[in-house]
Amino acid sequence: MSGIFDLHAVVVIKRGVALYLADAAKFAGLFRAVEPSVITEWFTELARTGVHVLTGFDQSPPKPPFILVSLTDETPSQSALGDYIGADDDGAELLGYYVSQGVSVGCWTKSAELTRALAIIVRASMLQATRALISAGYESVDYGGMEPLSLEERLIAESGGMALRVLRWDATSIVQVRHLDGAPASITWWVQASDLTVDGEPGGVVPSRP
């Protein structure tokens, strides 16, 4: 599994939004104890306009409603064996490390209530896909809740007459690559007592190439 959690989140959210906006009953099931007329109004408006799902790299988002998925941070960590994580079926070395990535999902609409409804669809879509993402290779996928809006986000939303809600998810996966042919040969390091000589080599740290 490569570290592209933002792109996987876009795929998941696109699918979830399409499913919920194609079925009024499934949509209504997300909003327990809400007046049916209000639910119908939300469903009708979102289904009529459609919802675009974009990555944070898109510099020209469409008119609302839309969802913007952005990679916010990435933190690598190595295993006890460094960047070596095993071998594939052909015996080639696999190199890699663990990566923790955070994504923010911004839900933009023309009203606060519609933004709330869209955020609930996003949350449900990610929850539906959590097991599938872990089965596909993610170590963990965690919902981080709603994030406070930055001053810039508040100004953009207010100036555009829009309402914004931002949700966060964090995921850990393994970034791995197959050791390419022609890459530098690996080195085995031998450490021995400084007062000993082994195979003619003095003590210390000794590189030994195969």
PDB file of C-alpha atoms in Angstrom:
ATOM      1  CA  MET A   1       0.000   0.000   0.000  1.00  0.00           C
ATOM      2  CA  SER A   2       1.536   3.295  -1.063  1.00  0.00           C
ATOM      3  CA  GLY A   3       1.150   6.455   0.995  1.00  0.00           C
ATOM      4  CA  ILE A   4      -1.588   8.200  -1.007  1.00  0.00           C
ATOM      5  CA  PHE A   5      -4.339   8.369   1.594  1.00  0.00           C
ATOM      6  CA  ASP A   6      -5.808  11.596   0.186  1.00  0.00           C
ATOM      7  CA  LEU A   7      -6.443   9.966  -3.203  1.00  0.00           C
ATOM      8  CA  HIS A   8      -7.953   6.877  -1.600  1.00  0.00           C
ATOM      9  CA  ALA A   9     -10.184   9.123   0.520  1.00  0.00           C
ATOM     10  CA  VAL A  10     -11.387  10.903  -2.637  1.00  0.00           C
ATOM     11  CA  VAL A  11     -12.339   7.561  -4.215  1.00  0.00           C
ATOM     12  CA  VAL A  12     -14.172   6.439  -1.062  1.00  0.00           C
ATOM     13  CA  ILE A  13     -16.068   9.708  -0.632  1.00  0.00           C
ATOM     14  CA  LYS A  14     -17.043   9.929  -4.310  1.00  0.00           C
ATOM     15  CA  ARG A  15     -18.520   6.452  -4.143  1.00  0.00           C
ATOM     16  CA  GLY A  16     -20.328   7.103  -0.875  1.00  0.00           C
ATOM     17  CA  VAL A  17     -21.813  10.414  -1.995  1.00  0.00           C
ATOM     18  CA  ALA A  18     -23.042   8.845  -5.241  1.00  0.00           C
ATOM     19  CA  LEU A  19     -24.690   5.958  -3.369  1.00  0.00           C
ATOM     20  CA  TYR A  20     -26.450   8.111  -0.772  1.00  0.00           C
ATOM     21  CA  LEU A  21     -27.659  10.683  -3.296  1.00  0.00           C
ATOM     22  CA  ALA A  22     -29.053   7.946  -5.535  1.00  0.00           C
ATOM     23  CA  ASP A  23     -31.264   6.459  -2.826  1.00  0.00           C
ATOM     24  CA  ALA A  24     -33.586   8.661  -0.730  1.00  0.00           C
ATOM     25  CA  ALA A  25     -34.174   5.882   1.821  1.00  0.00           C
ATOM     26  CA  LYS A  26     -30.439   5.324   2.437  1.00  0.00           C
ATOM     27  CA  PHE A  27     -29.975   9.086   2.711  1.00  0.00           C
ATOM     28  CA  ALA A  28     -32.819   9.417   5.223  1.00  0.00           C
ATOM     29  CA  GLY A  29     -31.324   6.582   7.289  1.00  0.00           C
ATOM     30  CA  LEU A  30     -28.405   8.882   8.179  1.00  0.00           C
ATOM     31  CA  PHE A  31     -30.658  11.388   9.939  1.00  0.00           C
ATOM     32  CA  ARG A  32     -32.542   9.778  12.781  1.00  0.00           C
ATOM     33  CA  ALA A  33     -35.190  11.913  14.539  1.00  0.00           C
ATOM     34  CA  VAL A  34     -35.020  14.695  11.928  1.00  0.00           C
ATOM     35  CA  GLU A  35     -38.232  16.023  10.424  1.00  0.00           C
ATOM     36  CA  PRO A  36     -38.921  14.099   7.169  1.00  0.00           C
ATOM     37  CA  SER A  37     -39.668  17.314   5.283  1.00  0.00           C
ATOM     38  CA  VAL A  38     -36.230  18.685   6.220  1.00  0.00           C
ATOM     39  CA  ILE A  39     -34.520  15.484   5.114  1.00  0.00           C
ATOM     40  CA  THR A  40     -36.413  15.595   1.810  1.00  0.00           C
ATOM     41  CA  GLU A  41     -35.339  19.211   1.293  1.00  0.00           C
ATOM     42  CA  TRP A  42     -31.671  18.344   1.871  1.00  0.00           C
ATOM     43  CA  PHE A  43     -31.808  15.287  -0.352  1.00  0.00           C
ATOM     44  CA  THR A  44     -33.586  17.139  -3.160  1.00  0.00           C
ATOM     45  CA  GLU A  45     -31.112  20.017  -3.145  1.00  0.00           C
ATOM     46  CA  LEU A  46     -27.958  17.874  -3.053  1.00  0.00           C
ATOM     47  CA  ALA A  47     -29.281  15.416  -5.641  1.00  0.00           C
ATOM     48  CA  ARG A  48     -30.327  18.296  -7.918  1.00  0.00           C
ATOM     49  CA  THR A  49     -27.006  20.133  -7.883  1.00  0.00           C
ATOM     50  CA  GLY A  50     -24.699  17.145  -7.471  1.00  0.00           C
ATOM     51  CA  VAL A  51     -21.585  17.219  -5.299  1.00  0.00           C
ATOM     52  CA  HIS A  52     -18.056  17.499  -6.708  1.00  0.00           C
ATOM     53  CA  VAL A  53     -15.277  15.734  -4.778  1.00  0.00           C
ATOM     54  CA  LEU A  54     -11.824  17.218  -5.375  1.00  0.00           C
ATOM     55  CA  THR A  55      -8.251  16.917  -4.121  1.00  0.00           C
ATOM     56  CA  GLY A  56      -6.487  19.823  -2.471  1.00  0.00           C
ATOM     57  CA  PHE A  57      -4.353  20.246  -5.609  1.00  0.00           C
ATOM     58  CA  ASP A  58      -7.325  21.610  -7.550  1.00  0.00           C
ATOM     59  CA  GLN A  59      -6.833  25.373  -7.758  1.00  0.00           C
ATOM     60  CA  SER A  60     -10.254  26.212  -9.223  1.00  0.00           C
ATOM     61  CA  PRO A  61     -13.019  24.500  -7.225  1.00  0.00           C
ATOM     62  CA  PRO A  62     -16.522  24.606  -8.748  1.00  0.00           C
ATOM     63  CA  LYS A  63     -19.570  26.290  -7.281  1.00  0.00           C
ATOM     64  CA  PRO A  64     -20.849  24.709  -4.068  1.00  0.00           C
ATOM     65  CA  PRO A  65     -21.734  22.160  -2.966  1.00  0.00           C
ATOM     66  CA  PHE A  66     -18.304  20.533  -3.170  1.00  0.00           C
ATOM     67  CA  ILE A  67     -15.922  18.508  -0.997  1.00  0.00           C
ATOM     68  CA  LEU A  68     -12.211  19.281  -0.867  1.00  0.00           C
ATOM     69  CA  VAL A  69      -9.851  16.531   0.344  1.00  0.00           C
ATOM     70  CA  SER A  70      -6.354  17.730   1.309  1.00  0.00           C
ATOM     71  CA  LEU A  71      -3.266  15.931   2.587  1.00  0.00           C
ATOM     72  CA  THR A  72      -2.266  17.946   5.658  1.00  0.00           C
ATOM     73  CA  ASP A  73       0.762  16.112   7.038  1.00  0.00           C
ATOM     74  CA  GLU A  74       2.938  13.031   6.649  1.00  0.00           C
ATOM     75  CA  THR A  75       5.217  11.435   9.242  1.00  0.00           C
ATOM     76  CA  PRO A  76       7.543   8.504   8.352  1.00  0.00           C
ATOM     77  CA  SER A  77       8.930   5.926  10.769  1.00  0.00           C
ATOM     78  CA  GLN A  78      11.260   2.985  10.162  1.00  0.00           C
ATOM     79  CA  SER A  79      11.068  -0.511  11.539  1.00  0.00           C
ATOM     80  CA  ALA A  80      13.752  -2.166  13.650  1.00  0.00           C
ATOM     81  CA  LEU A  81      15.337  -3.455  10.412  1.00  0.00           C
ATOM     82  CA  GLY A  82      15.648   0.007   8.884  1.00  0.00           C
ATOM     83  CA  ASP A  83      14.209   0.267   5.379  1.00  0.00           C
ATOM     84  CA  TYR A  84      14.226  -3.519   4.770  1.00  0.00           C
ATOM     85  CA  ILE A  85      10.719  -4.959   5.088  1.00  0.00           C
ATOM     86  CA  GLY A  86      11.042  -8.367   3.429  1.00  0.00           C
ATOM     87  CA  ALA A  87      11.120  -9.996   0.010  1.00  0.00           C
ATOM     88  CA  ASP A  88       8.575 -10.589  -2.739  1.00  0.00           C
ATOM     89  CA  ASP A  89       7.658 -13.930  -4.328  1.00  0.00           C
ATOM     90  CA  ASP A  90      10.663 -13.690  -6.670  1.00  0.00           C
ATOM     91  CA  GLY A  91      13.084 -13.176  -3.789  1.00  0.00           C
ATOM     92  CA  ALA A  92      13.752  -9.501  -4.528  1.00  0.00           C
ATOM     93  CA  GLU A  93      14.213  -7.224  -1.531  1.00  0.00           C
ATOM     94  CA  LEU A  94      11.332  -4.947  -0.574  1.00  0.00           C
ATOM     95  CA  LEU A  95      12.346  -1.589   0.854  1.00  0.00           C
ATOM     96  CA  GLY A  96      10.011   0.753   2.694  1.00  0.00           C
ATOM     97  CA  TYR A  97       8.830   2.356   5.905  1.00  0.00           C
ATOM     98  CA  TYR A  98       5.665   3.198   7.760  1.00  0.00           C
ATOM     99  CA  VAL A  99       3.950   6.483   6.941  1.00  0.00           C
ATOM    100  CA  SER A 100       1.266   8.200   8.994  1.00  0.00           C
ATOM    101  CA  GLN A 101      -0.792  10.637   6.909  1.00  0.00           C
ATOM    102  CA  GLY A 102      -3.518  13.085   7.858  1.00  0.00           C
ATOM    103  CA  VAL A 103      -6.228  14.389   5.541  1.00  0.00           C
ATOM    104  CA  SER A 104      -8.733  17.166   6.050  1.00  0.00           C
ATOM    105  CA  VAL A 105     -12.087  16.966   4.289  1.00  0.00           C
ATOM    106  CA  GLY A 106     -13.800  20.311   3.764  1.00  0.00           C
ATOM    107  CA  CYS A 107     -17.547  20.313   3.050  1.00  0.00           C
ATOM    108  CA  TRP A 108     -18.695  23.524   1.315  1.00  0.00           C
ATOM    109  CA  THR A 109     -22.321  24.470   0.637  1.00  0.00           C
ATOM    110  CA  LYS A 110     -24.507  27.587   0.612  1.00  0.00           C
ATOM    111  CA  SER A 111     -26.061  26.949   4.033  1.00  0.00           C
ATOM    112  CA  ALA A 112     -24.964  25.717   7.443  1.00  0.00           C
ATOM    113  CA  GLU A 113     -27.615  22.985   7.585  1.00  0.00           C
ATOM    114  CA  LEU A 114     -26.773  21.642   4.144  1.00  0.00           C
ATOM    115  CA  THR A 115     -23.092  21.634   5.106  1.00  0.00           C
ATOM    116  CA  ARG A 116     -23.961  19.620   8.197  1.00  0.00           C
ATOM    117  CA  ALA A 117     -25.847  17.093   6.048  1.00  0.00           C
ATOM    118  CA  LEU A 118     -22.939  16.796   3.598  1.00  0.00           C
ATOM    119  CA  ALA A 119     -20.459  16.276   6.458  1.00  0.00           C
ATOM    120  CA  ILE A 120     -22.628  13.434   7.794  1.00  0.00           C
ATOM    121  CA  ILE A 121     -22.592  11.786   4.343  1.00  0.00           C
ATOM    122  CA  VAL A 122     -18.783  12.068   4.254  1.00  0.00           C
ATOM    123  CA  ARG A 123     -18.432  10.620   7.742  1.00  0.00           C
ATOM    124  CA  ALA A 124     -20.711   7.709   6.874  1.00  0.00           C
ATOM    125  CA  SER A 125     -18.862   7.062   3.594  1.00  0.00           C
ATOM    126  CA  MET A 126     -15.482   6.854   5.334  1.00  0.00           C
ATOM    127  CA  LEU A 127     -16.885   4.647   8.080  1.00  0.00           C
ATOM    128  CA  GLN A 128     -18.365   2.271   5.509  1.00  0.00           C
ATOM    129  CA  ALA A 129     -14.952   1.931   3.842  1.00  0.00           C
ATOM    130  CA  THR A 130     -12.717   1.598   6.910  1.00  0.00           C
ATOM    131  CA  ARG A 131     -12.626  -2.219   6.914  1.00  0.00           C
ATOM    132  CA  ALA A 132     -12.021  -2.308   3.157  1.00  0.00           C
ATOM    133  CA  LEU A 133      -9.085   0.115   3.481  1.00  0.00           C
ATOM    134  CA  ILE A 134      -7.522  -1.992   6.230  1.00  0.00           C
ATOM    135  CA  SER A 135      -8.064  -5.167   4.195  1.00  0.00           C
ATOM    136  CA  ALA A 136      -6.333  -3.425   1.285  1.00  0.00           C
ATOM    137  CA  GLY A 137      -3.205  -2.841   3.356  1.00  0.00           C
ATOM    138  CA  TYR A 138      -3.683   0.102   5.704  1.00  0.00           C
ATOM    139  CA  GLU A 139      -2.546  -0.543   9.260  1.00  0.00           C
ATOM    140  CA  SER A 140      -5.140   1.852  10.692  1.00  0.00           C
ATOM    141  CA  VAL A 141      -7.711   4.436   9.617  1.00  0.00           C
ATOM    142  CA  ASP A 142      -8.919   6.747  12.402  1.00  0.00           C
ATOM    143  CA  TYR A 143     -11.522   9.515  12.464  1.00  0.00           C
ATOM    144  CA  GLY A 144     -10.141  12.623  14.173  1.00  0.00           C
ATOM    145  CA  GLY A 145     -13.371  14.599  14.461  1.00  0.00           C
ATOM    146  CA  MET A 146     -14.211  18.111  13.324  1.00  0.00           C
ATOM    147  CA  GLU A 147     -11.401  20.634  13.013  1.00  0.00           C
ATOM    148  CA  PRO A 148     -11.700  24.316  13.972  1.00  0.00           C
ATOM    149  CA  LEU A 149     -11.674  26.653  10.986  1.00  0.00           C
ATOM    150  CA  SER A 150      -8.623  28.783  10.352  1.00  0.00           C
ATOM    151  CA  LEU A 151      -9.019  32.534   9.919  1.00  0.00           C
ATOM    152  CA  GLU A 152      -8.361  32.170   6.186  1.00  0.00           C
ATOM    153  CA  GLU A 153     -11.043  29.493   5.842  1.00  0.00           C
ATOM    154  CA  ARG A 154     -13.587  31.596   7.710  1.00  0.00           C
ATOM    155  CA  LEU A 155     -12.850  34.620   5.521  1.00  0.00           C
ATOM    156  CA  ILE A 156     -13.116  32.616   2.287  1.00  0.00           C
ATOM    157  CA  ALA A 157     -16.391  31.046   3.378  1.00  0.00           C
ATOM    158  CA  GLU A 158     -17.904  34.350   4.518  1.00  0.00           C
ATOM    159  CA  SER A 159     -16.798  36.299   1.440  1.00  0.00           C
ATOM    160  CA  GLY A 160     -18.254  33.622  -0.842  1.00  0.00           C
ATOM    161  CA  GLY A 161     -21.511  33.300   1.069  1.00  0.00           C
ATOM    162  CA  MET A 162     -20.696  29.692   1.944  1.00  0.00           C
ATOM    163  CA  ALA A 163     -20.737  27.488   5.036  1.00  0.00           C
ATOM    164  CA  LEU A 164     -17.770  25.207   5.738  1.00  0.00           C
ATOM    165  CA  ARG A 165     -17.175  22.227   8.001  1.00  0.00           C
ATOM    166  CA  VAL A 166     -13.799  20.424   8.083  1.00  0.00           C
ATOM    167  CA  LEU A 167     -13.362  16.798   9.205  1.00  0.00           C
ATOM    168  CA  ARG A 168     -10.090  14.936   9.740  1.00  0.00           C
ATOM    169  CA  TRP A 169      -8.861  11.370   9.266  1.00  0.00           C
ATOM    170  CA  ASP A 170      -5.462   9.803   9.986  1.00  0.00           C
ATOM    171  CA  ALA A 171      -4.122   6.609   8.432  1.00  0.00           C
ATOM    172  CA  THR A 172      -0.964   4.542   8.711  1.00  0.00           C
ATOM    173  CA  SER A 173       0.341   2.475   5.805  1.00  0.00           C
ATOM    174  CA  ILE A 174       3.568   1.006   4.467  1.00  0.00           C
ATOM    175  CA  VAL A 175       5.293   2.714   1.563  1.00  0.00           C
ATOM    176  CA  GLN A 176       7.300   0.031  -0.214  1.00  0.00           C
ATOM    177  CA  VAL A 177       9.336  -0.373  -3.401  1.00  0.00           C
ATOM    178  CA  ARG A 178      10.976  -3.385  -5.016  1.00  0.00           C
ATOM    179  CA  HIS A 179      14.761  -3.241  -4.943  1.00  0.00           C
ATOM    180  CA  LEU A 180      15.662  -2.420  -8.553  1.00  0.00           C
ATOM    181  CA  ASP A 181      18.166  -4.441 -10.577  1.00  0.00           C
ATOM    182  CA  GLY A 182      21.408  -2.551 -10.898  1.00  0.00           C
ATOM    183  CA  ALA A 183      21.022  -0.784  -7.579  1.00  0.00           C
ATOM    184  CA  PRO A 184      24.108  -0.743  -5.307  1.00  0.00           C
ATOM    185  CA  ALA A 185      24.762  -4.113  -3.696  1.00  0.00           C
ATOM    186  CA  SER A 186      23.848  -4.470  -0.068  1.00  0.00           C
ATOM    187  CA  ILE A 187      26.592  -4.471   2.569  1.00  0.00           C
ATOM    188  CA  THR A 188      26.733  -6.829   5.526  1.00  0.00           C
ATOM    189  CA  TRP A 189      28.421  -5.250   8.566  1.00  0.00           C
ATOM    190  CA  TRP A 190      30.302  -7.414  11.067  1.00  0.00           C
ATOM    191  CA  VAL A 191      31.039  -6.085  14.540  1.00  0.00           C
ATOM    192  CA  GLN A 192      33.686  -7.812  16.635  1.00  0.00           C
ATOM    193  CA  ALA A 193      35.834  -7.090  19.680  1.00  0.00           C
ATOM    194  CA  SER A 194      38.666  -4.644  18.938  1.00  0.00           C
ATOM    195  CA  ASP A 195      41.317  -7.010  20.299  1.00  0.00           C
ATOM    196  CA  LEU A 196      40.366  -9.872  17.941  1.00  0.00           C
ATOM    197  CA  THR A 197      41.198 -10.626  14.311  1.00  0.00           C
ATOM    198  CA  VAL A 198      38.761 -12.669  12.248  1.00  0.00           C
ATOM    199  CA  ASP A 199      39.667 -13.883   8.718  1.00  0.00           C
ATOM    200  CA  GLY A 200      42.565 -11.472   8.722  1.00  0.00           C
ATOM    201  CA  GLU A 201      40.385  -8.464   9.559  1.00  0.00           C
ATOM    202  CA  PRO A 202      41.155  -6.407  12.684  1.00  0.00           C
ATOM    203  CA  GLY A 203      38.417  -5.852  15.244  1.00  0.00           C
ATOM    204  CA  GLY A 204      35.841  -3.113  14.854  1.00  0.00           C
ATOM    205  CA  VAL A 205      33.160  -2.490  12.262  1.00  0.00           C
ATOM    206  CA  VAL A 206      33.986  -4.380   9.084  1.00  0.00           C
ATOM    207  CA  PRO A 207      32.086  -4.158   5.768  1.00  0.00           C
ATOM    208  CA  SER A 208      31.851  -7.422   3.866  1.00  0.00           C
ATOM    209  CA  ARG A 209      30.506  -7.405   0.296  1.00  0.00           C
ATOM    210  CA  PRO A 210      29.056 -10.658  -1.124  1.00  0.00           C
TER     211      PRO A 210
END
